[in-house]
Amino acid sequence: MIGLGHYLILSGILFSIGLVGVLRRKNLLMLFFATEIMLNAVNIAFAAISNHYHDMAGQMFAFFVIAVAASEVAVGLGLLVILYKKYGTLDLDAYTVMRG
Amino acid sequence: MENLVYIALFAPLAGSLFAALFGMSKKNIITGIVTSTLIFISFVASAILFSHVMTVGPVHVRMMDWIMAGDMLIPFGFLVDQISVTMMTVVTLVSTVVHIYSNGYMDHDKSFNRFFSYLSAFVFSMMVLVMSDNFLGLFIGWEGVGVCSWLLIGFWYHKEDVSREVNPSISPSWAANEAFIMNRIADLGMLVGIFILYWNVGSLQYDVVFAALPNLSDGILVAAAVALFIGAMGKSAQFPLHTWLTDAMEGPTPVSALIHAATMVTAGVFLVIRANPLYSMEAVHWVSYFIAALGTFVAVFAASMALVNRDLKRIIAFSTLSQLGYMFAAAGLGAYWIALFHLAAHAFFKALLFLGAGNVMHAMDGELDIFKMGGLKKVMRWTYLYMGVASLALSGIGIAGIGFAGYFSKDAIIEVAFNEHTYVLWTILVLTAGLTAFYSFRQVFLTFHGNERYHALGIHPHEMYGYVLVALSPLAILAVVAGFYKDWFEHFVTKLLPEYHMSEHTHHIAWILGLLVIAFAVGGIVLAYIKYNRGLKRNEKLERSFVYRLLSNQYYIPIFYEKTISKPYAALSRFSWGTVDQKVVDATVDGIGKFIKTTGDTTRKIQTGNLSDYLRWMAGGALLLVAIAFVAFKLSQGAH
Amino acid sequence: MVMIAFYFFAVLITLLFLVTVMSKNVLYAMTSLAAGMVLISGLFFILGADFLGAVQLIVYVGAVMALYSFAMMFFDMSKDVKEKNGSAATVFVLGGAIALMLVVVFSAPVIGQGVSSLYPEAAGATNPQAVGLVLFTKYLVPFEVAAVMLLVAMISGIILAGKKMDASLSTTEEEIPEMTQGGEK
Amino acid sequence: MIHEVTWVGAAVKALIALLLVSAVAGFGTYIERKVLAWMQRRPGPAHVGPFGLLQLAADGIKLFTKEDFIPQFSNRLIFSIAPVITAGTAFMALAAVPIFPDFTFPEWIPLLGGVFVPSIASDVNIGILFILAAMAAGLYGPLLAGMSQQNKWGIIGAARTAVQFLSYEVVTGLSLLAPIMLVGSLSLVDFNDHQAAGIGSWLIWQQPLAFVLFLIAGFAETNRTPFDLLEHEAEIVSGFVTEYSGLRWGLFFVGEYANMITIGILASVIFCGGYSDFLFIPGWLMMGLKVSFFFFLMLWVRASWPHIRPDQLMWLSWKVLMPLAVVNVVITGIVMMAIG
């Protein structure tokens, strides 16, 4: 039988995949993709917990996460377009202005 | 009336702040005029309050709650009663004269405005001191006058340090520091006294504290009395904390007149008078007796040093010291109102004496050595008159109920000493009266009579500005007539202070005693006349004698202090600085700084400006946090 | 049946997301991500969160990812993405460690005690009804805030991207020197 | 009598739907050509078979035998997946659409005797949302197709796809919101039941504006004239299908027609009474007639209306249709509250 643990572990694994993406990718668009993966992973956990406890709160949070993701896309893509106009690339390394 | 209290209190502050606005700019006569006017307003307010207190009674105002911490409630209140209103009037009157005088005296000083700012600030502090209705407010004023005194003694801070042989005070800034540090030592005692009172009474309001005194144990009363008197000793320059007062003569002469003769140094006496319920307690009678004995000792001690001194201002300073001794003697013997009366009378003629000395100094281009003066009465007629009057007052000349101010106040003190059967003290005080007369007139004759030795120095003395001389006249008049108000004053202040009556026996022989004192005083004057009227004849043998050198070196006390306290303390400080501070404290602090700097240098590389790298650090941190949270959760679960 | 579906979805989603993360081709990444999201909605349906599944499809797949792909057209996505993936080891160790950590945390027997349902599902209501009941009562304020947030995001998106829209995106050459100036200091 | 939905029944329903729609999609081309020809006063396909009916077969053979060509620089995988997505999502949407009433196979039919066939293959209780979601997912077909082919026209077509679908999805959703509020359910079966009382209970009378909006948005979502900007020959050659040929192109074609039928069914079920019996006409026939009418309407519009420009498309969506839809929702809400 599939229990809460299964979903949570799947969620954890997907989250880590997203994290690896965030850490590994230098392309901003890819970073955004990886972020979406992380958000989705969390949503799975929310839905699973909601189902496990028969409580709607989990789903509510998932809705708000989706709303946040939608806002993030609107603003983030606007920024991406501007950055691309300015630097001609989406590579994070190209934006390094500070010298540590 | 409340408004008058505030006007009297805050007018000097307003003047000070006004002058401070121009503190760094060039001399501006307006600051002098404005501050003088404001002080005068304060004087007028004080005078009105005086009459109010006399006719109606004390005024007690509570401006605001000052400190409220837990059970501690100390309001910012002001009490205008017989004692404080006397002090207020004296302080503001002398201050007004000194302010006006300073307009002339500081005429050529480039820090003219700054001077007035300090001077008015001092008056404000003094007003807070005398007007406060609690010990803490008194302490604030106490510290305020201390700071102002420091500022004013060191007013010419730019003067270089010189050796003790050239100038016993070394330099104005040195003298300022000495005064301040000595006062700090004494203030510690004062603070302890305040703490003792608060600890045992739970309040610092005068009325509350004094009402609670009978309930306190003897030990506490003695401790409080001693501790408070230590504070008074510092401010009033009693032995062994006396050396600063003569060195304080490094300050401008108006300062010496105002602070180190008329007002601030009397704060100690004021404290004892103010705390008379405490010092009147049976339990502390030997403390009071000690105060009287110390006062008497200081009176003769200071007078002896004045005998041989050549510095015009220092002689007056020693005489101040001596007179403070008289006041303490009176206060210690329980004759508080006489102490207060002497305080007021002394303020007038001592301020006059100092300001006269200032005139001389001004005329002599800053020269203060009386051996280099002589014959000045021709050019400085008014000053001669003023100083003569003041010296007569100081010497206590007068007979059969007619005489100068000092005659009434000082004789009363001597009488008290006799009345209390403390004949040793009485003897010394009588003797001191003679000494006082001698050194006062030694100075007068050496300055104004005899051959004109100043010609050798190429100095052309000239009289002070007219308005300054006019401004001094109230002091001169008061120095002459203040004594006639003795009975009236007694009637006024004994509403608050305990009355003091001579015994029948003393009363009977009072005229004999008075005559004896006068005889000593006149004897002193005559001696001085014989010795110095014709001019200066230096006796080399006498000057080389041990006693003479002992006296002129102030009993070697400043040197003794320097050798036994200052030098070892400096050595200790140097050791602490070199070893403890630099090698331990500083090294630790520097080590922390270095550690942080090194950490910063090392970890700076983290901050590459590359977002990817940041993300990695963030992920590492997140991992760490999750791990810690998990472990902590597990541990807490295990604990349950 | 549910088990099969779950494992089917789980394996597929994991694989697709791995493709997203590892692929050099943006088109592959985007496609696999969108597909993964569709499959995640499948998981939601299994979990009985029908409405959430539909929202996931409509918003994530229909709007969010579509916006991404639309934005991709602004950038030159025909070539493979060239990235300097410095120390891959660090990344995978970090990711792996977090995965391990999460798995350990989730598999640890800590779940369950003392947790009670805060907003229990209304009995007999279908999922959308249950969602509506909670969303418009307990979560009304967050809901409105989310609405405002979306509005703000929309406006900011318009302003950010809409500015100088007439300037050609393909002719960024004249701006490149400026960039290298900043970069080579 | 409550019938158990067995997987056999569901499979039968799915199969029927698939076959029917596939057939109609094929047959639709013939009808389209005939109708257009009729409207333009020309014969249309007339030479192959009776009334040119076999033209369909001829076209099929042509498509099958055409070279399956993949451009050199395109992304091969995505290029081949894209048409499948279009067709797949179209049929996924159909899974939640009731095409005909529930029925049970008569006992006399071998194997299937007594099997209950539901009106909806999968009765998810969020039916409408699911259909919208599936159709939304359908935009990936054209999008990926356009982006994968390394062709300027393709990219432009893909961009237009994204813009057009995203914009009109909003209108579709908002316009359906008002009927949903009236019915109080997302299930299409409930919609059907709501309007079972006869022609007077059809929602079209209560929600004429929503109906019109839905229809316009539906035209746009199915890429029909006057909104067929994705593959507008005059401007961008063939848009996202520029590089496609043969069966892959055919899949797009099937998907498009399936979507047209879905829209037609939705319009019928949501606004026009669905598959309820009408007087003497049985429900399944009624349904066929309504869908046919909507199909015909689409062709009619194609024959009568010109294309519009992309900016007009956006203008229409965001400045006309969407505000109208919002106003409609608000008014519906107010009226519902007033009536209680």
mmCIF file of N, CA and C in Angstrom, chain B residues 162-235:
data_model
loop_
_atom_site.group_PDB
_atom_site.id
_atom_site.type_symbol
_atom_site.label_atom_id
_atom_site.label_comp_id
_atom_site.label_asym_id
_atom_site.label_seq_id
_atom_site.Cartn_x
_atom_site.Cartn_y
_atom_site.Cartn_z
ATOM 1 N N VAL B 162 55.420 74.363 33.720
ATOM 2 C CA VAL B 162 56.746 74.806 34.140
ATOM 3 C C VAL B 162 57.074 74.066 35.438
ATOM 4 N N SER B 163 58.312 74.212 35.886
ATOM 5 C CA SER B 163 58.707 73.467 37.086
ATOM 6 C C SER B 163 58.092 74.121 38.324
ATOM 7 N N ARG B 164 58.061 73.364 39.402
ATOM 8 C CA ARG B 164 57.442 73.824 40.625
ATOM 9 C C ARG B 164 58.169 75.023 41.226
ATOM 10 N N GLU B 165 59.476 75.146 40.926
ATOM 11 C CA GLU B 165 60.237 76.258 41.466
ATOM 12 C C GLU B 165 59.768 77.572 40.834
ATOM 13 N N VAL B 166 59.504 77.524 39.527
ATOM 14 C CA VAL B 166 59.099 78.741 38.842
ATOM 15 C C VAL B 166 57.664 79.110 39.215
ATOM 16 N N ASN B 167 56.804 78.143 39.189
ATOM 17 C CA ASN B 167 55.404 78.392 39.505
ATOM 18 C C ASN B 167 54.883 77.197 40.285
ATOM 19 N N PRO B 168 54.535 77.393 41.540
ATOM 20 C CA PRO B 168 54.100 76.246 42.356
ATOM 21 C C PRO B 168 52.902 75.509 41.767
ATOM 22 N N SER B 169 52.164 76.184 40.899
ATOM 23 C CA SER B 169 50.979 75.530 40.336
ATOM 24 C C SER B 169 51.255 74.817 39.021
ATOM 25 N N ILE B 170 52.507 74.953 38.581
ATOM 26 C CA ILE B 170 52.947 74.290 37.355
ATOM 27 C C ILE B 170 52.269 74.852 36.106
ATOM 28 N N SER B 171 50.963 74.696 35.957
ATOM 29 C CA SER B 171 50.286 75.297 34.795
ATOM 30 C C SER B 171 48.790 75.296 35.052
ATOM 31 N N PRO B 172 48.038 76.134 34.345
ATOM 32 C CA PRO B 172 46.585 76.158 34.565
ATOM 33 C C PRO B 172 45.946 74.796 34.384
ATOM 34 N N SER B 173 46.344 74.083 33.333
ATOM 35 C CA SER B 173 45.670 72.801 33.117
ATOM 36 C C SER B 173 46.038 71.824 34.228
ATOM 37 N N TRP B 174 47.279 71.910 34.688
ATOM 38 C CA TRP B 174 47.685 71.033 35.796
ATOM 39 C C TRP B 174 46.852 71.351 37.031
ATOM 40 N N ALA B 175 46.726 72.647 37.301
ATOM 41 C CA ALA B 175 45.960 73.065 38.478
ATOM 42 C C ALA B 175 44.502 72.634 38.348
ATOM 43 N N ALA B 176 43.971 72.770 37.133
ATOM 44 C CA ALA B 176 42.577 72.379 36.907
ATOM 45 C C ALA B 176 42.402 70.900 37.201
ATOM 46 N N ASN B 177 43.333 70.104 36.676
ATOM 47 C CA ASN B 177 43.231 68.665 36.902
ATOM 48 C C ASN B 177 43.368 68.339 38.373
ATOM 49 N N GLU B 178 44.312 69.035 39.029
ATOM 50 C CA GLU B 178 44.507 68.773 40.450
ATOM 51 C C GLU B 178 43.200 69.037 41.207
ATOM 52 N N ALA B 179 42.608 70.202 40.913
ATOM 53 C CA ALA B 179 41.371 70.564 41.599
ATOM 54 C C ALA B 179 40.303 69.509 41.339
ATOM 55 N N PHE B 180 40.207 69.118 40.107
ATOM 56 C CA PHE B 180 39.142 68.190 39.740
ATOM 57 C C PHE B 180 39.352 66.843 40.418
ATOM 58 N N ILE B 181 40.589 66.375 40.387
ATOM 59 C CA ILE B 181 40.855 65.037 40.927
ATOM 60 C C ILE B 181 40.660 65.031 42.445
ATOM 61 N N MET B 182 41.169 66.061 43.094
ATOM 62 C CA MET B 182 40.975 66.151 44.546
ATOM 63 C C MET B 182 39.484 66.127 44.882
ATOM 64 N N ASN B 183 38.730 66.873 44.097
ATOM 65 C CA ASN B 183 37.294 66.915 44.352
ATOM 66 C C ASN B 183 36.639 65.571 44.102
ATOM 67 N N ARG B 184 37.160 64.871 43.116
ATOM 68 C CA ARG B 184 36.591 63.551 42.826
ATOM 69 C C ARG B 184 36.803 62.610 44.001
ATOM 70 N N ILE B 185 38.010 62.703 44.593
ATOM 71 C CA ILE B 185 38.294 61.832 45.736
ATOM 72 C C ILE B 185 37.269 62.109 46.826
ATOM 73 N N ALA B 186 37.052 63.404 47.073
ATOM 74 C CA ALA B 186 36.103 63.754 48.122
ATOM 75 C C ALA B 186 34.678 63.384 47.724
ATOM 76 N N ASP B 187 34.377 63.546 46.434
ATOM 77 C CA ASP B 187 33.007 63.258 45.981
ATOM 78 C C ASP B 187 32.633 61.814 46.211
ATOM 79 N N LEU B 188 33.639 60.948 46.166
ATOM 80 C CA LEU B 188 33.355 59.544 46.434
ATOM 81 C C LEU B 188 32.758 59.417 47.835
ATOM 82 N N GLY B 189 33.404 60.142 48.788
ATOM 83 C CA GLY B 189 32.872 60.135 50.135
ATOM 84 C C GLY B 189 31.441 60.630 50.171
ATOM 85 N N MET B 190 31.222 61.705 49.454
ATOM 86 C CA MET B 190 29.884 62.294 49.404
ATOM 87 C C MET B 190 28.869 61.305 48.842
ATOM 88 N N LEU B 191 29.269 60.635 47.752
ATOM 89 C CA LEU B 191 28.369 59.655 47.145
ATOM 90 C C LEU B 191 28.040 58.547 48.133
ATOM 91 N N VAL B 192 29.089 58.076 48.830
ATOM 92 C CA VAL B 192 28.865 57.019 49.808
ATOM 93 C C VAL B 192 27.856 57.495 50.846
ATOM 94 N N GLY B 193 28.028 58.752 51.277
ATOM 95 C CA GLY B 193 27.084 59.297 52.246
ATOM 96 C C GLY B 193 25.667 59.283 51.699
ATOM 97 N N ILE B 194 25.535 59.703 50.440
ATOM 98 C CA ILE B 194 24.201 59.726 49.828
ATOM 99 C C ILE B 194 23.629 58.314 49.754
ATOM 100 N N PHE B 195 24.493 57.376 49.384
ATOM 101 C CA PHE B 195 24.024 55.989 49.287
ATOM 102 C C PHE B 195 23.577 55.476 50.650
ATOM 103 N N ILE B 196 24.385 55.787 51.640
ATOM 104 C CA ILE B 196 24.023 55.321 52.993
ATOM 105 C C ILE B 196 22.645 55.855 53.368
ATOM 106 N N LEU B 197 22.444 57.143 53.105
ATOM 107 C CA LEU B 197 21.153 57.735 53.459
ATOM 108 C C LEU B 197 20.027 57.083 52.671
ATOM 109 N N TYR B 198 20.254 56.906 51.375
ATOM 110 C CA TYR B 198 19.173 56.336 50.569
ATOM 111 C C TYR B 198 18.882 54.906 50.992
ATOM 112 N N TRP B 199 19.954 54.186 51.251
ATOM 113 C CA TRP B 199 19.818 52.779 51.613
ATOM 114 C C TRP B 199 18.978 52.632 52.876
ATOM 115 N N ASN B 200 19.182 53.541 53.814
ATOM 116 C CA ASN B 200 18.527 53.397 55.100
ATOM 117 C C ASN B 200 17.210 54.144 55.200
ATOM 118 N N VAL B 201 17.082 55.206 54.417
ATOM 119 C CA VAL B 201 15.856 56.003 54.519
ATOM 120 C C VAL B 201 14.917 55.699 53.360
ATOM 121 N N GLY B 202 15.499 55.435 52.181
ATOM 122 C CA GLY B 202 14.663 55.152 51.019
ATOM 123 C C GLY B 202 14.254 56.400 50.287
ATOM 124 N N SER B 203 14.854 57.500 50.641
ATOM 125 C CA SER B 203 14.541 58.733 49.926
ATOM 126 C C SER B 203 15.742 59.646 50.044
ATOM 127 N N LEU B 204 15.786 60.626 49.175
ATOM 128 C CA LEU B 204 16.882 61.588 49.256
ATOM 129 C C LEU B 204 16.360 62.994 49.502
ATOM 130 N N GLN B 205 15.032 63.121 49.641
ATOM 131 C CA GLN B 205 14.469 64.437 49.944
ATOM 132 C C GLN B 205 14.956 64.881 51.324
ATOM 133 N N TYR B 206 15.348 66.139 51.414
ATOM 134 C CA TYR B 206 15.871 66.628 52.688
ATOM 135 C C TYR B 206 14.872 66.373 53.812
ATOM 136 N N ASP B 207 13.636 66.788 53.587
ATOM 137 C CA ASP B 207 12.669 66.710 54.686
ATOM 138 C C ASP B 207 12.452 65.270 55.133
ATOM 139 N N VAL B 208 12.359 64.364 54.130
ATOM 140 C CA VAL B 208 12.134 62.959 54.466
ATOM 141 C C VAL B 208 13.326 62.402 55.225
ATOM 142 N N VAL B 209 14.513 62.712 54.700
ATOM 143 C CA VAL B 209 15.726 62.166 55.322
ATOM 144 C C VAL B 209 15.849 62.673 56.753
ATOM 145 N N PHE B 210 15.679 63.985 56.931
ATOM 146 C CA PHE B 210 15.887 64.550 58.261
ATOM 147 C C PHE B 210 14.825 64.058 59.241
ATOM 148 N N ALA B 211 13.615 63.836 58.710
ATOM 149 C CA ALA B 211 12.564 63.330 59.593
ATOM 150 C C ALA B 211 12.881 61.918 60.043
ATOM 151 N N ALA B 212 13.610 61.179 59.175
ATOM 152 C CA ALA B 212 13.871 59.779 59.494
ATOM 153 C C ALA B 212 15.107 59.595 60.349
ATOM 154 N N LEU B 213 15.877 60.653 60.537
ATOM 155 C CA LEU B 213 17.160 60.504 61.228
ATOM 156 C C LEU B 213 17.041 59.873 62.617
ATOM 157 N N PRO B 214 16.084 60.266 63.433
ATOM 158 C CA PRO B 214 16.035 59.689 64.788
ATOM 159 C C PRO B 214 15.861 58.181 64.796
ATOM 160 N N ASN B 215 15.370 57.625 63.695
ATOM 161 C CA ASN B 215 15.132 56.188 63.671
ATOM 162 C C ASN B 215 16.379 55.395 63.289
ATOM 163 N N LEU B 216 17.410 56.104 62.869
ATOM 164 C CA LEU B 216 18.580 55.395 62.378
ATOM 165 C C LEU B 216 19.519 55.066 63.524
ATOM 166 N N SER B 217 20.284 53.994 63.318
ATOM 167 C CA SER B 217 21.222 53.604 64.366
ATOM 168 C C SER B 217 22.415 54.548 64.380
ATOM 169 N N ASP B 218 23.128 54.557 65.487
ATOM 170 C CA ASP B 218 24.243 55.482 65.649
ATOM 171 C C ASP B 218 25.309 55.269 64.577
ATOM 172 N N GLY B 219 25.611 54.002 64.338
ATOM 173 C CA GLY B 219 26.676 53.702 63.371
ATOM 174 C C GLY B 219 26.379 54.308 62.010
ATOM 175 N N ILE B 220 25.150 54.171 61.601
ATOM 176 C CA ILE B 220 24.769 54.688 60.278
ATOM 177 C C ILE B 220 24.859 56.204 60.273
ATOM 178 N N LEU B 221 24.417 56.811 61.339
ATOM 179 C CA LEU B 221 24.467 58.274 61.403
ATOM 180 C C LEU B 221 25.910 58.754 61.307
ATOM 181 N N VAL B 222 26.775 58.108 62.062
ATOM 182 C CA VAL B 222 28.187 58.503 62.049
ATOM 183 C C VAL B 222 28.757 58.305 60.655
ATOM 184 N N ALA B 223 28.458 57.139 60.086
ATOM 185 C CA ALA B 223 29.002 56.857 58.757
ATOM 186 C C ALA B 223 28.530 57.906 57.760
ATOM 187 N N ALA B 224 27.233 58.218 57.790
ATOM 188 C CA ALA B 224 26.696 59.190 56.847
ATOM 189 C C ALA B 224 27.322 60.554 57.085
ATOM 190 N N ALA B 225 27.434 60.945 58.351
ATOM 191 C CA ALA B 225 27.974 62.260 58.664
ATOM 192 C C ALA B 225 29.420 62.359 58.184
ATOM 193 N N VAL B 226 30.208 61.320 58.468
ATOM 194 C CA VAL B 226 31.621 61.341 58.068
ATOM 195 C C VAL B 226 31.727 61.373 56.545
ATOM 196 N N ALA B 227 30.942 60.521 55.898
ATOM 197 C CA ALA B 227 31.046 60.442 54.445
ATOM 198 C C ALA B 227 30.666 61.767 53.799
ATOM 199 N N LEU B 228 29.584 62.364 54.279
ATOM 200 C CA LEU B 228 29.175 63.647 53.700
ATOM 201 C C LEU B 228 30.238 64.714 53.979
ATOM 202 N N PHE B 229 30.816 64.657 55.169
ATOM 203 C CA PHE B 229 31.814 65.678 55.488
ATOM 204 C C PHE B 229 33.064 65.522 54.626
ATOM 205 N N ILE B 230 33.374 64.282 54.267
ATOM 206 C CA ILE B 230 34.521 64.094 53.361
ATOM 207 C C ILE B 230 34.259 64.837 52.058
ATOM 208 N N GLY B 231 33.018 64.721 51.587
ATOM 209 C CA GLY B 231 32.670 65.484 50.389
ATOM 210 C C GLY B 231 32.845 66.970 50.614
ATOM 211 N N ALA B 232 32.373 67.445 51.760
ATOM 212 C CA ALA B 232 32.487 68.867 52.061
ATOM 213 C C ALA B 232 33.948 69.291 52.156
ATOM 214 N N MET B 233 34.783 68.407 52.694
ATOM 215 C CA MET B 233 36.203 68.712 52.815
ATOM 216 C C MET B 233 36.834 68.960 51.457
ATOM 217 N N GLY B 234 36.436 68.135 50.500
ATOM 218 C CA GLY B 234 37.028 68.307 49.168
ATOM 219 C C GLY B 234 36.626 69.635 48.570
ATOM 220 N N LYS B 235 35.344 69.917 48.611
ATOM 221 C CA LYS B 235 34.877 71.129 47.946
ATOM 222 C C LYS B 235 35.366 72.363 48.678
#
